[in-house]
mmCIF file of C-alpha atoms in Angstrom:
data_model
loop_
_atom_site.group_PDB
_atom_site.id
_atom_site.type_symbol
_atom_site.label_atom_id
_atom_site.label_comp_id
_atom_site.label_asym_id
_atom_site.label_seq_id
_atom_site.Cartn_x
_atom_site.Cartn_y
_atom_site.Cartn_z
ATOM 1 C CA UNK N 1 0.000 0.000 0.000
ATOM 2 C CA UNK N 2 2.709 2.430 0.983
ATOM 3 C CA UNK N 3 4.357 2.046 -2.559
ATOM 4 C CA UNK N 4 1.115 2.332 -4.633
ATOM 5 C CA UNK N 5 0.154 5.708 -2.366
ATOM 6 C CA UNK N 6 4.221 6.719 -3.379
ATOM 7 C CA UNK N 7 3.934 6.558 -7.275
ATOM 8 C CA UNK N 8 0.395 8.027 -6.581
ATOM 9 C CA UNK N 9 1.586 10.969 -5.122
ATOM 10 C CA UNK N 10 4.200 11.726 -8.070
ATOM 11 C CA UNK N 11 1.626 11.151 -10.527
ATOM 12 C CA UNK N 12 -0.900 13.919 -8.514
ATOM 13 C CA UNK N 13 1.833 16.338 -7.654
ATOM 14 C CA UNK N 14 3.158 15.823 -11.409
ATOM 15 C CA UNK N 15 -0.306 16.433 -12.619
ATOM 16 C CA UNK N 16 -1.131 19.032 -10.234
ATOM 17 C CA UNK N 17 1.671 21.117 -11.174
ATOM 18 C CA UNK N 18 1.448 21.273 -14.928
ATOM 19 C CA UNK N 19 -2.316 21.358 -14.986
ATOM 20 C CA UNK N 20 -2.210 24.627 -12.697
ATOM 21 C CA UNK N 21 0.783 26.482 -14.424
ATOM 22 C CA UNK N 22 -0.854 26.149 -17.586
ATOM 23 C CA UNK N 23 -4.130 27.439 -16.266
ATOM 24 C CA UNK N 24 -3.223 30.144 -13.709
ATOM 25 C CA UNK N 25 -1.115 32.509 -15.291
ATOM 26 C CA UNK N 26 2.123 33.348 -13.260
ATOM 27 C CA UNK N 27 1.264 37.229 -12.088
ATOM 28 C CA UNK N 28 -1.885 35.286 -10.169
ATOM 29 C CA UNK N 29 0.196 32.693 -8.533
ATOM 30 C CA UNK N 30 0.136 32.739 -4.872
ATOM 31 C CA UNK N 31 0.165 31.005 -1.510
ATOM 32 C CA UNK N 32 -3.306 29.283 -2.366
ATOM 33 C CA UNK N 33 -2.387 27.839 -5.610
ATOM 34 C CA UNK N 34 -0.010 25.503 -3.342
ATOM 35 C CA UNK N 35 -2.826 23.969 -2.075
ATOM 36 C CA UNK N 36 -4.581 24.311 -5.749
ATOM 37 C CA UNK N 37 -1.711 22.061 -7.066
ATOM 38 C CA UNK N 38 -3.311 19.054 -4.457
ATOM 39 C CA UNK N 39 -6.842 20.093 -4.400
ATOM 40 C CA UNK N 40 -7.660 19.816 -8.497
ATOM 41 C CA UNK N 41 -6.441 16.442 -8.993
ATOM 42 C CA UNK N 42 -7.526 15.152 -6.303
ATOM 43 C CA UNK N 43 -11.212 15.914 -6.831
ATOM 44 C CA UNK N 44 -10.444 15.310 -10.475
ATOM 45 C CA UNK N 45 -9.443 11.781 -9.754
ATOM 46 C CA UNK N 46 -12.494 11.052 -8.048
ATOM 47 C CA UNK N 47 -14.563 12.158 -10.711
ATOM 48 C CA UNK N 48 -15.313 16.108 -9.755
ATOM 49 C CA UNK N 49 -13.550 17.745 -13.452
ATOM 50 C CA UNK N 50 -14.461 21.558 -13.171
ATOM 51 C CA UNK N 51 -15.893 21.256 -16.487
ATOM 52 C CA UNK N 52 -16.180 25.020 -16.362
ATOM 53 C CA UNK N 53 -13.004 26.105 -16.669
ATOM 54 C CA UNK N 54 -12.589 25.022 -20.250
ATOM 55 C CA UNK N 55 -15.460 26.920 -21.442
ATOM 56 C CA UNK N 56 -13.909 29.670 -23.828
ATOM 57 C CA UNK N 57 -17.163 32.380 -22.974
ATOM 58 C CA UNK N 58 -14.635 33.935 -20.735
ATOM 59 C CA UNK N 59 -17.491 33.502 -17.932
ATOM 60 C CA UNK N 60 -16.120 30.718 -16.489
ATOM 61 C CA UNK N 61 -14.745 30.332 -13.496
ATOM 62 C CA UNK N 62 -15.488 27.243 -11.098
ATOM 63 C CA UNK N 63 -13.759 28.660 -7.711
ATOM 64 C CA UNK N 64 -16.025 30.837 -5.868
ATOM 65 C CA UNK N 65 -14.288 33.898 -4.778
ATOM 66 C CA UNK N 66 -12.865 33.154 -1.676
ATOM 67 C CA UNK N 67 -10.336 31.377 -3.688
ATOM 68 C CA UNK N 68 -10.335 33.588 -6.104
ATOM 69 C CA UNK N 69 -6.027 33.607 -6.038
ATOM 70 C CA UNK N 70 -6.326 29.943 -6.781
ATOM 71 C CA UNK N 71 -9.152 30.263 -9.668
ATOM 72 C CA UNK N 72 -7.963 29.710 -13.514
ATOM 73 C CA UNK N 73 -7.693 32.559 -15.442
ATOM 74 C CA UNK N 74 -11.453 32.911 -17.484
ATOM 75 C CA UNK N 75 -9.471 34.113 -20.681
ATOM 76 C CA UNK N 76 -7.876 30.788 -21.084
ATOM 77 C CA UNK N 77 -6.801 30.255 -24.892
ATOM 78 C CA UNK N 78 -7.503 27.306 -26.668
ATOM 79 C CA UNK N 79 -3.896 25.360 -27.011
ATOM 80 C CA UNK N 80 -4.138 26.127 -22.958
ATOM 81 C CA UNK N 81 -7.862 24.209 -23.098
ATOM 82 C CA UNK N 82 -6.189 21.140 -25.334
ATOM 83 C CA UNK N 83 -3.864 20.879 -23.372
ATOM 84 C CA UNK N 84 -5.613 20.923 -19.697
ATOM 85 C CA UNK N 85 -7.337 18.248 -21.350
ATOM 86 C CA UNK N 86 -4.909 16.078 -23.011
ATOM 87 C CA UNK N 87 -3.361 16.569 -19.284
ATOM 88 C CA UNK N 88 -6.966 15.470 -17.557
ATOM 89 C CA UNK N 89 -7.876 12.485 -19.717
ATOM 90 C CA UNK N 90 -4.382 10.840 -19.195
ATOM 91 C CA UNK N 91 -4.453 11.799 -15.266
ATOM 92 C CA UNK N 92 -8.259 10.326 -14.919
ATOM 93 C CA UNK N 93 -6.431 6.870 -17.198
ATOM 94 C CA UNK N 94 -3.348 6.606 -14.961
ATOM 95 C CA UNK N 95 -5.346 7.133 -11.628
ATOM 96 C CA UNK N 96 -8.131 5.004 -12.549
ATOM 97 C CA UNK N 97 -6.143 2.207 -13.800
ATOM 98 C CA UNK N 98 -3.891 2.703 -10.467
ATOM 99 C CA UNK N 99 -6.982 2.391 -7.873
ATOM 100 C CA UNK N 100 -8.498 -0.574 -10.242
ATOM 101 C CA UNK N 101 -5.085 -2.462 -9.724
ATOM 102 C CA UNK N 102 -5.186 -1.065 -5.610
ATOM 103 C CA UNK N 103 -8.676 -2.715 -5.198
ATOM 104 C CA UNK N 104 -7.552 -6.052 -7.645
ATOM 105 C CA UNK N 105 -4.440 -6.363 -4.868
ATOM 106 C CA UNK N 106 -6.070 -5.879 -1.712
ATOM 107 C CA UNK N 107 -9.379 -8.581 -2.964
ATOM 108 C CA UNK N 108 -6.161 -10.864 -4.013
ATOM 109 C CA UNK N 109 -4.963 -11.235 -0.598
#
């Protein structure tokens, strides 16, 4: 278990990283986005996307404002949507498969 929660948290923190410098521009980065860097893929592996964030209205925001530090910017361009998404779809694969395998292991034993 303590292995498989290891190479988890290098995929998350891997994940979380990328995914947040490409969608909070640098001049907004503070304290909060930290804590942004665990929070997003960690709801995101459990199924909770923040769909709203690649909406290209420029309305779209999906942090309320008390985290407002931490919230993507709403003028996101659309290489910076592909690529949140490419980056999404093969964090949700990798974490999925990972937790399958988890719950095949611990039923094995």
């Amino acid at each position: 278990l303590g292995i498989f929660l290891f190479l988890l948290l290098i995929f998350l923190v891997g994940f979380g990283i990328s995914y947040v410098a490409i969608l909070i521009p640098p001049e907004r980065m503070s304290g909060l986005s930290l804590s942004a860097v665990f929070m997003y893929p960690y709801f995101q592996m459990f199924g909770d996307f923040y769909l709203d964030v690649f909406e290209l209205d420029g309305d779209s925001s999906y942090i309320d404002e008390t985290f407002n530090a931490t919230a993507p910017d709403s003028r996101i361009t659309r290489a910076q949507s592909a690529v949140s998404v490419a980056l999404l779809v093969t964090w949700v694969m990798i974490s999925t498969v990972g937790l399958v395998n988890l719950l095949i292991a611990m039923f094995s034993d």
